[in-house]
Amino acid sequence: MRKLMILLVTLTDISIGLQRCSDTWLDFKGYTYSVDPVSKKRIWSHCKFPNPTADSSRCGFPVDTSRPGYICDPDGIISSSNNAMIQINQQLIAIQKNTSTLCDSTEKQRQSYIVSIALIDEMRIADLQDASSCINDCNEIQPTLNTTVRQPTEGEVDKMVTNFADSLRVSWALGACDNDVVIFYSKHFNKVYTSVGSKASSFLSESKLAALHSSFLENVNNGKLEDGLLLLVDEVRTNLRSFTPAHILVVVNVVIIVLVVLFFTFFLHMSDVELNVWGNEKQWAVLDIIIKFITGVWFLNFMFLGIGNTLYRLNIWASLVCLAAAIGCIVIVYEHDVIFTSRSTVTNFNLTA
């Protein structure tokens, strides 16, 4: 694959906005890419890159699905021979459902973490130092920059990928409170970068992301890009589900339940084995009755005493028969759909003849 990249390094004129093309046949409908004359591949700019939530068809997302799309793959890097894109998108939606609510959107909808993915083949950046510099539909740099053609260094490639991902996260603006994450992959450079909002930065540190990126690229190099994306998204989901306020609430509820159970257990047990554990027994008699009634202890005592008394009076064979009958009744109750699905066919007799 060709390893040349147009690097645009010196800002000479500052202008606001992008001018329209002078030749209408060069207008790419607002999406900034140019076509490589040799490979015929599209070279993308981050400016006005398609938004998967607003333009799923240009992002290569199946149009026949009713689910919102959070993947933009305009070059078809994800295999179309299977449902990999739909599976990955379902994982992205699951992150929103399985992580803590953080804020409200402008539509008054509760939002948790929102993770999206962008994949392209080739890319270009107008200025490594200024991500706001864009390339218009006619492949013209605005603001105007002096250009030079050479092979980019490894550091420059990393900076380009970082700028592209950060710019997409800002322009897509999927999160209402900086709770969004954009995973970006460039096939031409075989580089991946994850742009993380401030809400998620504490769970997705640079060291953690470096490990995740390394695992992803290992899958890509083995021809398993789809598996790598599935694993990467799942690991991001796992990290975003770290200890949060929702987990704290669950822990507090569990602790309260355990304390209540321990109290009832202590009270019921001690009131039975220690007749005078509460001091004057008559003062606690009413409370003892109320607790035993609410907790169902009386019912359990009656049931166990009844079973024990029955087993004591009957011989072992009668007990086994009763036990087998009880097990049979339980099986019929829980498996009646399976047992009675196929009914035996019986020949119809004409009784009127």
Short mmCIF file of C-alpha atoms in Angstrom, two decimals:
data_model
loop_
_atom_site.label_atom_id
_atom_site.label_comp_id
_atom_site.label_asym_id
_atom_site.label_seq_id
_atom_site.Cartn_x
_atom_site.Cartn_y
_atom_site.Cartn_z
CA MET A 1 0.00 0.00 0.00
CA ARG A 2 1.24 3.41 -0.90
CA LYS A 3 2.76 5.24 2.07
CA LEU A 4 2.66 8.80 0.86
CA MET A 5 0.64 11.41 2.69
CA ILE A 6 -0.01 15.05 1.92
CA LEU A 7 1.16 16.98 4.94
CA LEU A 8 0.11 20.57 5.21
CA VAL A 9 2.28 22.35 7.71
CA THR A 10 2.33 26.16 7.45
CA LEU A 11 -0.76 28.32 7.98
CA THR A 12 -0.58 31.41 5.74
CA ASP A 13 -4.14 32.75 5.56
CA ILE A 14 -7.07 32.63 7.96
CA SER A 15 -10.65 32.49 6.73
CA ILE A 16 -13.95 31.53 8.28
CA GLY A 17 -16.09 28.74 6.82
CA LEU A 18 -15.65 26.61 3.72
CA GLN A 19 -16.31 28.01 0.25
CA ARG A 20 -18.34 26.02 -2.21
CA CYS A 21 -16.78 24.40 -5.25
CA SER A 22 -16.45 26.47 -8.40
CA ASP A 23 -17.16 23.38 -10.52
CA THR A 24 -20.38 21.61 -9.53
CA TRP A 25 -19.11 18.20 -10.71
CA LEU A 26 -16.48 18.34 -7.96
CA ASP A 27 -19.08 18.74 -5.22
CA PHE A 28 -19.16 15.58 -3.07
CA LYS A 29 -22.47 16.43 -1.38
CA GLY A 30 -20.81 17.98 1.64
CA TYR A 31 -18.59 15.04 2.52
CA THR A 32 -14.92 15.86 2.41
CA TYR A 33 -12.89 13.26 0.63
CA SER A 34 -10.71 13.17 -2.45
CA VAL A 35 -10.04 10.21 -4.73
CA ASP A 36 -6.54 8.78 -5.00
CA PRO A 37 -5.63 8.76 -8.73
CA VAL A 38 -3.75 5.46 -8.41
CA SER A 39 -5.67 3.32 -5.95
CA LYS A 40 -9.03 5.03 -6.65
CA LYS A 41 -9.67 5.02 -2.92
CA ARG A 42 -11.31 7.87 -1.09
CA ILE A 43 -9.05 9.93 1.18
CA TRP A 44 -11.13 11.29 4.01
CA SER A 45 -10.96 14.50 6.00
CA HIS A 46 -12.49 14.75 9.46
CA CYS A 47 -14.40 17.90 8.53
CA LYS A 48 -18.05 17.14 7.80
CA PHE A 49 -17.41 13.41 8.12
CA PRO A 50 -20.75 11.49 8.12
CA ASN A 51 -22.50 11.16 11.47
CA PRO A 52 -23.77 7.58 12.01
CA THR A 53 -26.80 8.72 14.02
CA ALA A 54 -27.90 11.14 11.29
CA ASP A 55 -26.66 9.54 8.07
CA SER A 56 -26.49 5.78 8.60
CA SER A 57 -26.72 4.93 4.89
CA ARG A 58 -23.57 6.91 3.99
CA CYS A 59 -21.87 5.25 6.95
CA GLY A 60 -22.51 1.83 5.46
CA PHE A 61 -25.00 0.82 8.13
CA PRO A 62 -27.82 -1.53 7.02
CA VAL A 63 -30.88 0.58 6.21
CA ASP A 64 -33.33 -2.21 6.99
CA THR A 65 -32.60 -2.19 10.72
CA SER A 66 -34.78 -0.29 13.16
CA ARG A 67 -31.98 0.20 15.69
CA PRO A 68 -30.00 3.45 15.81
CA GLY A 69 -26.53 3.20 14.31
CA TYR A 70 -23.33 4.12 16.12
CA ILE A 71 -20.84 2.88 13.49
CA CYS A 72 -19.59 4.83 10.47
CA ASP A 73 -17.76 2.65 7.93
CA PRO A 74 -18.07 4.46 4.58
CA ASP A 75 -15.28 2.40 2.98
CA GLY A 76 -16.81 -0.95 3.94
CA ILE A 77 -13.90 -2.14 6.07
CA ILE A 78 -16.16 -4.34 8.20
CA SER A 79 -17.08 -7.49 6.30
CA SER A 80 -20.54 -7.33 4.73
CA SER A 81 -20.80 -11.12 4.37
CA ASN A 82 -22.12 -11.52 7.90
CA ASN A 83 -23.96 -9.55 10.56
CA ALA A 84 -20.77 -8.29 12.21
CA MET A 85 -21.76 -4.62 11.97
CA ILE A 86 -25.17 -5.29 13.53
CA GLN A 87 -23.59 -7.36 16.32
CA ILE A 88 -21.05 -4.65 17.09
CA ASN A 89 -23.77 -2.00 17.03
CA GLN A 90 -25.86 -4.04 19.46
CA GLN A 91 -22.89 -4.08 21.83
CA LEU A 92 -22.62 -0.30 21.55
CA ILE A 93 -26.31 0.07 22.40
CA ALA A 94 -25.88 -2.33 25.33
CA ILE A 95 -23.25 -0.01 26.80
CA GLN A 96 -25.88 2.73 27.03
CA LYS A 97 -28.27 0.36 28.81
CA ASN A 98 -25.79 -1.26 31.19
CA THR A 99 -23.84 1.73 32.47
CA SER A 100 -24.77 4.44 34.96
CA THR A 101 -26.97 7.37 33.96
CA LEU A 102 -24.89 10.54 33.88
CA CYS A 103 -27.02 13.43 32.57
CA ASP A 104 -29.99 14.52 30.45
CA SER A 105 -29.80 15.22 26.73
CA THR A 106 -31.34 18.27 25.08
CA GLU A 107 -34.40 16.08 24.39
CA LYS A 108 -34.69 15.43 28.14
CA GLN A 109 -33.58 11.82 27.70
CA ARG A 110 -31.41 10.20 30.32
CA GLN A 111 -27.92 9.43 29.00
CA SER A 112 -25.23 7.04 30.15
CA TYR A 113 -21.97 6.42 28.29
CA ILE A 114 -22.28 6.64 24.49
CA VAL A 115 -19.62 4.79 22.48
CA SER A 116 -19.35 5.06 18.67
CA ILE A 117 -16.94 3.79 16.02
CA ALA A 118 -15.48 5.29 12.84
CA LEU A 119 -13.43 3.28 10.35
CA ILE A 120 -11.80 4.57 7.17
CA ASP A 121 -9.17 3.42 4.73
CA GLU A 122 -7.10 6.52 3.93
CA MET A 123 -7.13 9.94 5.58
CA ARG A 124 -5.65 13.40 5.48
CA ILE A 125 -5.39 16.22 7.99
CA ALA A 126 -5.07 19.86 6.97
CA ASP A 127 -2.81 20.86 9.85
CA LEU A 128 -1.29 18.72 12.58
CA GLN A 129 -1.36 21.61 15.05
CA ASP A 130 -4.81 22.96 14.22
CA ALA A 131 -7.58 20.36 13.92
CA SER A 132 -10.07 23.08 12.95
CA SER A 133 -8.39 23.53 9.56
CA CYS A 134 -10.49 21.73 6.98
CA ILE A 135 -10.49 20.50 3.41
CA ASN A 136 -13.50 21.52 1.38
CA ASP A 137 -15.44 19.44 -1.14
CA CYS A 138 -13.09 20.42 -3.96
CA ASN A 139 -9.98 19.14 -2.13
CA GLU A 140 -9.01 22.76 -1.43
CA ILE A 141 -7.50 23.58 1.96
CA GLN A 142 -9.30 26.30 3.91
CA PRO A 143 -7.67 28.16 5.56
CA THR A 144 -5.05 28.20 2.78
CA LEU A 145 -1.89 26.27 3.62
CA ASN A 146 1.45 25.73 1.95
CA THR A 147 1.91 22.05 1.13
CA THR A 148 4.72 19.59 0.80
CA VAL A 149 4.67 15.94 -0.23
CA ARG A 150 6.70 13.42 1.76
CA GLN A 151 6.31 10.30 3.84
CA PRO A 152 4.91 11.10 7.33
CA THR A 153 6.80 10.04 10.41
CA GLU A 154 5.35 7.67 13.00
CA GLY A 155 4.76 10.56 15.39
CA GLU A 156 2.98 12.58 12.71
CA VAL A 157 0.72 9.64 11.90
CA ASP A 158 -0.18 9.26 15.57
CA LYS A 159 -0.98 12.98 15.74
CA MET A 160 -3.15 12.77 12.62
CA VAL A 161 -5.14 9.83 14.00
CA THR A 162 -5.57 11.61 17.33
CA ASN A 163 -6.79 14.83 15.68
CA PHE A 164 -9.19 12.91 13.44
CA ALA A 165 -10.75 11.02 16.37
CA ASP A 166 -10.97 14.05 18.66
CA SER A 167 -12.54 16.14 15.90
CA LEU A 168 -15.16 13.46 15.23
CA ARG A 169 -16.13 13.29 18.89
CA VAL A 170 -16.54 17.07 19.01
CA SER A 171 -18.46 17.33 15.71
CA TRP A 172 -20.73 14.33 16.36
CA ALA A 173 -21.48 15.56 19.90
CA LEU A 174 -23.35 12.39 20.84
CA GLY A 175 -22.96 13.01 24.58
CA ALA A 176 -24.73 15.82 26.40
CA CYS A 177 -22.16 16.07 29.20
CA ASP A 178 -18.86 14.90 27.73
CA ASN A 179 -19.96 11.30 28.29
CA ASP A 180 -19.11 10.09 24.78
CA VAL A 181 -16.32 7.88 23.45
CA VAL A 182 -15.22 7.56 19.79
CA ILE A 183 -13.12 4.62 18.61
CA PHE A 184 -11.31 5.51 15.36
CA TYR A 185 -9.37 3.14 13.06
CA SER A 186 -7.40 3.94 9.90
CA LYS A 187 -6.75 0.89 7.73
CA HIS A 188 -4.09 2.59 5.60
CA PHE A 189 -1.89 3.33 8.61
CA ASN A 190 -3.22 0.41 10.70
CA LYS A 191 -3.70 2.79 13.60
CA VAL A 192 -6.43 2.91 16.23
CA TYR A 193 -7.18 5.69 18.68
CA THR A 194 -9.97 6.17 21.21
CA SER A 195 -11.12 9.72 21.96
CA VAL A 196 -12.56 9.79 25.48
CA GLY A 197 -14.78 12.43 27.08
CA SER A 198 -14.01 13.64 30.58
CA LYS A 199 -16.78 11.54 32.17
CA ALA A 200 -15.19 8.32 30.92
CA SER A 201 -11.52 9.27 31.24
CA SER A 202 -11.23 7.95 34.80
CA PHE A 203 -12.30 4.46 33.63
CA LEU A 204 -10.40 4.46 30.31
CA SER A 205 -6.89 5.58 31.13
CA GLU A 206 -4.13 5.86 28.52
CA SER A 207 -2.44 2.70 29.80
CA LYS A 208 -5.68 0.75 29.71
CA LEU A 209 -6.48 1.96 26.19
CA ALA A 210 -2.95 1.13 25.02
CA ALA A 211 -3.48 -2.48 26.11
CA LEU A 212 -6.89 -2.62 24.42
CA HIS A 213 -5.51 -1.11 21.20
CA SER A 214 -2.64 -3.60 21.14
CA SER A 215 -5.06 -6.52 21.47
CA PHE A 216 -7.26 -5.07 18.72
CA LEU A 217 -4.37 -4.59 16.27
CA GLU A 218 -3.20 -8.14 16.96
CA ASN A 219 -6.60 -9.40 15.80
CA VAL A 220 -6.51 -7.09 12.78
CA ASN A 221 -3.06 -8.35 11.76
CA ASN A 222 -4.43 -11.90 11.94
CA GLY A 223 -7.30 -11.01 9.62
CA LYS A 224 -9.89 -10.84 12.42
CA LEU A 225 -10.93 -7.20 12.40
CA GLU A 226 -14.56 -7.95 13.30
CA ASP A 227 -13.52 -10.15 16.24
CA GLY A 228 -11.10 -7.45 17.33
CA LEU A 229 -13.84 -4.81 17.31
CA LEU A 230 -16.21 -7.05 19.26
CA LEU A 231 -13.53 -7.70 21.88
CA LEU A 232 -12.52 -4.03 22.04
CA VAL A 233 -16.11 -2.83 22.52
CA ASP A 234 -16.74 -5.50 25.16
CA GLU A 235 -13.61 -4.46 27.08
CA VAL A 236 -14.67 -0.81 26.91
CA ARG A 237 -18.09 -1.78 28.25
CA THR A 238 -16.51 -3.75 31.10
CA ASN A 239 -14.32 -0.82 32.11
CA LEU A 240 -17.17 1.69 31.93
CA ARG A 241 -19.19 -0.55 34.24
CA SER A 242 -16.61 -0.12 37.01
CA PHE A 243 -17.62 1.02 40.49
CA THR A 244 -20.19 3.79 39.99
CA PRO A 245 -22.92 5.47 42.09
CA ALA A 246 -25.36 2.81 40.87
CA HIS A 247 -23.10 0.11 42.30
CA ILE A 248 -22.87 2.01 45.58
CA LEU A 249 -26.67 2.08 45.79
CA VAL A 250 -26.84 -1.69 45.20
CA VAL A 251 -24.22 -2.35 47.88
CA VAL A 252 -26.07 -0.16 50.40
CA ASN A 253 -29.34 -1.98 49.69
CA VAL A 254 -27.67 -5.36 50.11
CA VAL A 255 -26.11 -4.30 53.40
CA ILE A 256 -29.49 -3.10 54.70
CA ILE A 257 -31.16 -6.37 53.71
CA VAL A 258 -28.42 -8.42 55.38
CA LEU A 259 -28.71 -6.41 58.59
CA VAL A 260 -32.48 -6.83 58.65
CA VAL A 261 -32.17 -10.58 58.07
CA LEU A 262 -29.56 -10.89 60.81
CA PHE A 263 -31.76 -8.94 63.23
CA PHE A 264 -34.82 -11.07 62.52
CA THR A 265 -32.75 -14.25 62.76
CA PHE A 266 -31.23 -13.21 66.08
CA PHE A 267 -34.57 -12.06 67.46
CA LEU A 268 -36.51 -15.16 66.45
CA HIS A 269 -33.78 -17.56 67.51
CA MET A 270 -33.03 -15.98 70.86
CA SER A 271 -36.71 -15.53 71.70
CA ASP A 272 -37.15 -19.28 71.32
CA VAL A 273 -34.02 -20.60 73.08
CA GLU A 274 -33.66 -17.93 75.76
CA LEU A 275 -36.99 -17.35 77.44
CA ASN A 276 -35.85 -14.26 79.26
CA VAL A 277 -33.42 -12.83 76.68
CA TRP A 278 -35.40 -9.61 76.35
CA GLY A 279 -35.78 -9.07 80.07
CA ASN A 280 -39.46 -9.18 80.93
CA GLU A 281 -40.88 -11.72 78.47
CA LYS A 282 -44.43 -10.37 78.57
CA GLN A 283 -43.36 -6.95 77.29
CA TRP A 284 -42.00 -8.51 74.10
CA ALA A 285 -44.75 -11.03 73.51
CA VAL A 286 -46.77 -8.82 71.14
CA LEU A 287 -43.69 -7.81 69.13
CA ASP A 288 -42.69 -11.48 68.95
CA ILE A 289 -46.09 -12.41 67.51
CA ILE A 290 -46.04 -9.57 64.97
CA ILE A 291 -42.55 -10.39 63.68
CA LYS A 292 -43.28 -14.10 63.39
CA PHE A 293 -46.49 -13.35 61.50
CA ILE A 294 -44.89 -10.85 59.07
CA THR A 295 -41.86 -12.99 58.33
CA GLY A 296 -43.89 -16.16 57.82
CA VAL A 297 -42.11 -18.03 60.60
CA TRP A 298 -45.37 -19.43 61.93
CA PHE A 299 -46.20 -20.88 58.51
CA LEU A 300 -42.73 -22.43 58.15
CA ASN A 301 -42.88 -23.90 61.64
CA PHE A 302 -46.30 -25.37 60.95
CA MET A 303 -45.16 -26.84 57.64
CA PHE A 304 -41.98 -28.44 59.02
CA LEU A 305 -43.74 -29.74 62.12
CA GLY A 306 -46.44 -31.23 59.94
CA ILE A 307 -43.96 -32.95 57.66
CA GLY A 308 -41.92 -34.26 60.60
CA ASN A 309 -45.00 -35.56 62.41
CA THR A 310 -46.26 -37.28 59.26
CA LEU A 311 -42.93 -38.98 58.59
CA TYR A 312 -42.73 -40.10 62.21
CA ARG A 313 -46.14 -41.79 62.13
CA LEU A 314 -45.81 -43.44 58.70
CA ASN A 315 -43.41 -46.21 57.80
CA ILE A 316 -40.52 -45.65 55.41
CA TRP A 317 -42.27 -47.08 52.35
CA ALA A 318 -45.28 -44.84 52.74
CA SER A 319 -42.91 -41.88 53.11
CA LEU A 320 -41.07 -42.78 49.92
CA VAL A 321 -44.35 -43.12 48.00
CA CYS A 322 -45.51 -39.72 49.21
CA LEU A 323 -42.15 -38.20 48.35
CA ALA A 324 -42.24 -39.69 44.84
CA ALA A 325 -45.77 -38.41 44.31
CA ALA A 326 -44.74 -34.94 45.43
CA ILE A 327 -41.77 -34.91 43.07
CA GLY A 328 -44.02 -36.09 40.24
CA CYS A 329 -46.49 -33.27 40.90
CA ILE A 330 -43.70 -30.70 40.91
CA VAL A 331 -42.32 -32.02 37.61
CA ILE A 332 -45.77 -31.88 36.00
CA VAL A 333 -46.30 -28.30 37.18
CA TYR A 334 -42.98 -27.02 35.78
CA GLU A 335 -42.75 -29.20 32.65
CA HIS A 336 -46.40 -29.45 31.60
CA ASP A 337 -45.70 -27.63 28.32
CA VAL A 338 -43.16 -30.28 27.33
CA ILE A 339 -45.11 -33.26 28.64
CA PHE A 340 -48.40 -32.39 26.97
CA THR A 341 -47.11 -30.90 23.69
CA SER A 342 -47.52 -34.11 21.72
CA ARG A 343 -50.86 -35.75 22.32
CA SER A 344 -51.40 -39.31 21.25
CA THR A 345 -53.70 -39.70 18.28
CA VAL A 346 -56.69 -41.88 19.04
CA THR A 347 -58.86 -43.39 16.36
CA ASN A 348 -62.32 -41.77 16.26
CA PHE A 349 -65.15 -44.24 16.72
CA ASN A 350 -68.55 -43.59 15.20
CA LEU A 351 -70.89 -44.19 18.10
CA THR A 352 -73.99 -43.15 16.19
CA ALA A 353 -73.81 -45.99 13.72
#
